[in-house]
GROMACS .gro file of C-alpha atoms in nm:
model
  236
    1MET     CA    1   0.913   1.567  -1.080
    2ALA     CA    2   0.786   1.726  -1.404
    3LYS     CA    3   0.697   1.524  -1.713
    4THR     CA    4   0.596   1.629  -2.062
    5LEU     CA    5   0.255   1.533  -2.190
    6GLY     CA    6   0.434   1.320  -2.450
    7GLU     CA    7   0.620   1.126  -2.180
    8LEU     CA    8   0.293   1.064  -1.993
    9ALA     CA    9   0.129   0.944  -2.318
   10GLU     CA   10   0.409   0.688  -2.355
   11LEU     CA   11   0.375   0.580  -1.992
   12VAL     CA   12   0.001   0.504  -2.019
   13GLY     CA   13   0.000   0.385  -2.381
   14GLY     CA   14  -0.241   0.665  -2.472
   15GLU     CA   15  -0.306   0.863  -2.786
   16LEU     CA   16  -0.157   1.211  -2.755
   17ARG     CA   17  -0.379   1.493  -2.875
   18GLY     CA   18  -0.205   1.819  -2.799
   19PRO     CA   19   0.145   1.957  -2.757
   20GLY     CA   20   0.377   1.676  -2.654
   21GLU     CA   21   0.618   1.926  -2.498
   22LEU     CA   22   0.355   2.061  -2.256
   23LEU     CA   23   0.511   2.039  -1.908
   24ILE     CA   24   0.304   1.867  -1.639
   25ARG     CA   25   0.408   1.904  -1.273
   26GLY     CA   26   0.128   1.721  -1.097
   27ILE     CA   27  -0.218   1.563  -1.104
   28ALA     CA   28  -0.531   1.707  -0.944
   29PRO     CA   29  -0.915   1.690  -0.949
   30LEU     CA   30  -1.102   1.865  -1.227
   31GLU     CA   31  -1.215   2.154  -1.007
   32GLN     CA   32  -0.872   2.212  -0.854
   33ALA     CA   33  -0.623   2.139  -1.132
   34GLY     CA   34  -0.409   2.431  -1.260
   35PRO     CA   35  -0.236   2.497  -1.594
   36GLU     CA   36   0.066   2.275  -1.506
   37GLU     CA   37  -0.144   1.985  -1.383
   38ILE     CA   38  -0.326   1.698  -1.552
   39THR     CA   39  -0.668   1.572  -1.450
   40PHE     CA   40  -0.892   1.288  -1.572
   41ILE     CA   41  -1.250   1.208  -1.671
   42ALA     CA   42  -1.353   0.852  -1.585
   43HIS     CA   43  -1.728   0.902  -1.547
   44PRO     CA   44  -1.993   1.094  -1.745
   45ARG     CA   45  -2.100   1.300  -1.444
   46PHE     CA   46  -1.758   1.465  -1.439
   47ALA     CA   47  -1.747   1.549  -1.814
   48ARG     CA   48  -1.965   1.859  -1.769
   49LEU     CA   49  -1.697   2.008  -1.540
   50ALA     CA   50  -1.430   1.997  -1.809
   51ALA     CA   51  -1.524   2.331  -1.967
   52GLY     CA   52  -1.466   2.516  -1.641
   53SER     CA   53  -1.147   2.336  -1.544
   54ARG     CA   54  -0.813   2.520  -1.551
   55ALA     CA   55  -0.622   2.193  -1.602
   56GLY     CA   56  -0.338   2.197  -1.848
   57ALA     CA   57  -0.431   1.854  -1.985
   58PHE     CA   58  -0.684   1.572  -1.946
   59ILE     CA   59  -0.687   1.193  -1.938
   60VAL     CA   60  -1.007   1.083  -2.116
   61GLY     CA   61  -1.173   0.774  -2.253
   62ARG     CA   62  -1.287   0.728  -2.616
   63ALA     CA   63  -1.623   0.887  -2.533
   64TRP     CA   64  -1.449   1.223  -2.479
   65ALA     CA   65  -1.181   1.191  -2.743
   66ASP     CA   66  -1.301   1.513  -2.912
   67LEU     CA   67  -1.262   1.727  -2.600
   68ASP     CA   68  -1.109   2.056  -2.719
   69ARG     CA   69  -0.820   2.054  -2.472
   70PRO     CA   70  -0.474   1.891  -2.462
   71ARG     CA   71  -0.548   1.531  -2.373
   72LEU     CA   72  -0.445   1.169  -2.356
   73VAL     CA   73  -0.705   0.934  -2.502
   74VAL     CA   74  -0.695   0.593  -2.336
   75GLU     CA   75  -0.910   0.279  -2.309
   76HIS     CA   76  -0.916   0.287  -1.926
   77PRO     CA   77  -0.896   0.643  -1.784
   78TYR     CA   78  -0.901   0.533  -1.420
   79LEU     CA   79  -0.610   0.293  -1.476
   80ALA     CA   80  -0.418   0.565  -1.663
   81TYR     CA   81  -0.486   0.804  -1.374
   82ALA     CA   82  -0.339   0.549  -1.130
   83ARG     CA   83  -0.023   0.519  -1.334
   84VAL     CA   84   0.021   0.892  -1.376
   85ALA     CA   85  -0.046   0.947  -1.005
   86GLY     CA   86   0.242   0.709  -0.935
   87VAL     CA   87   0.478   0.940  -1.125
   88PHE     CA   88   0.398   1.233  -0.899
   89ALA     CA   89   0.364   1.046  -0.570
   90LEU     CA   90   0.628   1.113  -0.305
   91PRO     CA   91   0.836   0.805  -0.226
   92ARG     CA   92   0.758   0.636   0.103
   93PRO     CA   93   1.006   0.739   0.372
   94ARG     CA   94   1.271   0.483   0.455
   95PRO     CA   95   1.526   0.474   0.736
   96ALA     CA   96   1.892   0.480   0.638
   97GLY     CA   97   2.006   0.134   0.738
   98ILE     CA   98   1.959  -0.002   1.091
   99SER     CA   99   1.893   0.260   1.362
  100PRO     CA  100   2.110   0.225   1.676
  101LEU     CA  101   1.783   0.294   1.864
  102ALA     CA  102   1.619  -0.025   1.732
  103HIS     CA  103   1.622  -0.347   1.931
  104LEU     CA  104   1.746  -0.658   1.752
  105GLY     CA  105   1.709  -0.987   1.938
  106GLU     CA  106   1.932  -1.292   1.922
  107GLY     CA  107   1.960  -1.481   1.593
  108VAL     CA  108   1.795  -1.213   1.380
  109VAL     CA  109   1.861  -1.263   1.006
  110LEU     CA  110   1.871  -0.949   0.791
  111GLY     CA  111   1.851  -0.952   0.415
  112GLN     CA  112   2.047  -0.711   0.193
  113GLU     CA  113   1.956  -0.343   0.232
  114ALA     CA  114   1.711  -0.405   0.513
  115ALA     CA  115   1.611  -0.081   0.693
  116ILE     CA  116   1.489  -0.056   1.052
  117GLY     CA  117   1.379   0.270   1.214
  118PRO     CA  118   1.431   0.387   1.573
  119PHE     CA  119   1.235   0.223   1.854
  120ALA     CA  120   1.142  -0.076   1.645
  121TYR     CA  121   1.154  -0.405   1.835
  122VAL     CA  122   1.274  -0.707   1.638
  123GLY     CA  123   1.247  -1.024   1.844
  124ASP     CA  124   1.467  -1.331   1.856
  125ARG     CA  125   1.513  -1.534   1.537
  126VAL     CA  126   1.316  -1.292   1.321
  127ARG     CA  127   1.398  -1.319   0.950
  128LEU     CA  128   1.382  -1.011   0.725
  129GLY     CA  129   1.423  -1.044   0.347
  130ASP     CA  130   1.605  -0.813   0.109
  131ARG     CA  131   1.506  -0.443   0.110
  132VAL     CA  132   1.253  -0.488   0.387
  133THR     CA  133   1.154  -0.163   0.559
  134ILE     CA  134   1.054  -0.160   0.926
  135MET     CA  135   0.944   0.187   1.028
  136PRO     CA  136   0.978   0.337   1.378
  137GLY     CA  137   0.776   0.182   1.660
  138CYS     CA  138   0.704  -0.152   1.498
  139TYR     CA  139   0.702  -0.476   1.697
  140LEU     CA  140   0.807  -0.807   1.537
  141GLY     CA  141   0.761  -1.103   1.768
  142PRO     CA  142   1.004  -1.398   1.795
  143ASP     CA  143   1.031  -1.632   1.494
  144SER     CA  144   0.828  -1.402   1.269
  145GLU     CA  145   0.925  -1.351   0.903
  146VAL     CA  146   0.896  -1.068   0.649
  147GLY     CA  147   0.964  -1.127   0.279
  148ASP     CA  148   1.157  -0.924   0.024
  149ASP     CA  149   1.055  -0.563  -0.046
  150SER     CA  150   0.782  -0.554   0.214
  151TYR     CA  151   0.707  -0.235   0.405
  152LEU     CA  152   0.577  -0.210   0.762
  153SER     CA  153   0.452   0.142   0.840
  154PRO     CA  154   0.501   0.295   1.185
  155GLN     CA  155   0.362   0.103   1.480
  156VAL     CA  156   0.268  -0.220   1.303
  157VAL     CA  157   0.255  -0.527   1.528
  158LEU     CA  158   0.354  -0.869   1.392
  159MET     CA  159   0.314  -1.127   1.666
  160GLU     CA  160   0.529  -1.437   1.718
  161ARG     CA  161   0.568  -1.698   1.436
  162CYS     CA  162   0.359  -1.501   1.188
  163ARG     CA  163   0.479  -1.482   0.828
  164VAL     CA  164   0.455  -1.196   0.579
  165GLY     CA  165   0.535  -1.256   0.215
  166ALA     CA  166   0.713  -1.042  -0.045
  167ARG     CA  167   0.606  -0.692  -0.159
  168VAL     CA  168   0.352  -0.660   0.122
  169LEU     CA  169   0.248  -0.312   0.241
  170ILE     CA  170   0.108  -0.289   0.596
  171HIS     CA  171  -0.022   0.048   0.711
  172SER     CA  172   0.010   0.197   1.058
  173GLY     CA  173  -0.162   0.043   1.356
  174ALA     CA  174  -0.228  -0.299   1.200
  175VAL     CA  175  -0.200  -0.594   1.440
  176ILE     CA  176  -0.115  -0.926   1.279
  177GLY     CA  177  -0.142  -1.241   1.489
  178ALA     CA  178  -0.334  -1.135   1.797
  179ASP     CA  179  -0.531  -1.409   1.976
  180GLY     CA  180  -0.857  -1.518   1.823
  181PHE     CA  181  -1.166  -1.485   2.041
  182GLY     CA  182  -1.199  -1.832   2.191
  183PHE     CA  183  -1.355  -1.918   2.529
  184VAL     CA  184  -1.537  -2.212   2.686
  185PRO     CA  185  -1.824  -2.112   2.920
  186THR     CA  186  -1.834  -2.298   3.252
  187PRO     CA  187  -2.027  -2.243   3.574
  188GLN     CA  188  -1.711  -2.096   3.717
  189GLY     CA  189  -1.664  -1.851   3.428
  190GLN     CA  190  -1.506  -1.834   3.087
  191VAL     CA  191  -1.203  -2.054   3.017
  192LYS     CA  192  -0.972  -1.912   2.755
  193ILE     CA  193  -0.878  -2.142   2.464
  194PRO     CA  194  -0.505  -2.103   2.390
  195GLN     CA  195  -0.456  -1.974   2.035
  196LEU     CA  196  -0.181  -2.192   1.897
  197GLY     CA  197  -0.204  -2.108   1.529
  198LEU     CA  198  -0.047  -1.829   1.326
  199VAL     CA  199  -0.110  -1.581   1.045
  200VAL     CA  200   0.034  -1.624   0.696
  201ILE     CA  201   0.017  -1.328   0.457
  202GLU     CA  202   0.104  -1.416   0.100
  203ASP     CA  203   0.282  -1.198  -0.157
  204ASP     CA  204   0.159  -0.863  -0.298
  205VAL     CA  205  -0.096  -0.796  -0.020
  206GLU     CA  206  -0.186  -0.448   0.109
  207ILE     CA  207  -0.332  -0.416   0.459
  208GLY     CA  208  -0.496  -0.092   0.571
  209ALA     CA  209  -0.451   0.109   0.888
  210ASN     CA  210  -0.575  -0.043   1.216
  211VAL     CA  211  -0.661  -0.376   1.058
  212THR     CA  212  -0.656  -0.679   1.292
  213ILE     CA  213  -0.587  -1.029   1.164
  214ASP     CA  214  -0.618  -1.291   1.439
  215ARG     CA  215  -0.423  -1.611   1.455
  216GLY     CA  216  -0.604  -1.942   1.438
  217ALA     CA  217  -0.685  -2.148   1.743
  218LEU     CA  218  -0.494  -2.442   1.595
  219GLY     CA  219  -0.427  -2.383   1.224
  220GLU     CA  220  -0.340  -2.071   1.028
  221THR     CA  221  -0.530  -1.763   0.923
  222ARG     CA  222  -0.418  -1.710   0.564
  223ILE     CA  223  -0.446  -1.395   0.352
  224GLY     CA  224  -0.408  -1.497  -0.013
  225ARG     CA  225  -0.178  -1.346  -0.272
  226GLY     CA  226  -0.282  -1.003  -0.402
  227VAL     CA  227  -0.556  -0.934  -0.145
  228LYS     CA  228  -0.621  -0.566  -0.059
  229ILE     CA  229  -0.779  -0.493   0.280
  230ASP     CA  230  -0.927  -0.149   0.366
  231ASN     CA  231  -0.877   0.025   0.703
  232LEU     CA  232  -1.045  -0.092   1.023
  233VAL     CA  233  -1.117  -0.447   0.906
  234GLN     CA  234  -1.102  -0.752   1.134
  235VAL     CA  235  -1.017  -1.093   0.996
  236ALA     CA  236  -1.060  -1.377   1.246
   0.00000   0.00000   0.00000
């Protein structure tokens, strides 16, 4: 999707300095950007690279407002970069409706426009909100819940009774609700403590790839609203 520099200025609330009709087809790093791409300067150490960049336009802070190139002058270049990147990002893939190759257990409740990919397993009494996306190979255990507009990438595991809020993004390989590590040592060996709790993930959370969030032994493991978790993190 191409945008004019003027349209991008309006999007980020920036000051346009250059031809508003300049067509921008993407965003790229300073060293790699071409004449139809925009780049950004968010740190002084990158400013020296501007002269050699082939970028068609720049996102800059007030410190580089006099850069002699087409530019958008903003208060927060990194934030503006994030918003412009969203314009050129490909949309996340989404199955068309409910695949006949998905398993839906008894008593499943589906919200409007829910999408479930092939080879997903949705257990008994699972509740999915509106516009939820379950990508191929996911497992949702019995009595689990996923809120409106949440997205489970391929091969996410959501164990029984665990709850996911609205607008949550879970990346591939994450396991939500596995047993916590609880054992009682005895002379005869380790006795496993049954893990009777659950995991609750509140709204607007993003969980990275291969994250594990264990259920509580008795109570809940709760991830608060708006939390962002990087890849390969364990929460127990």
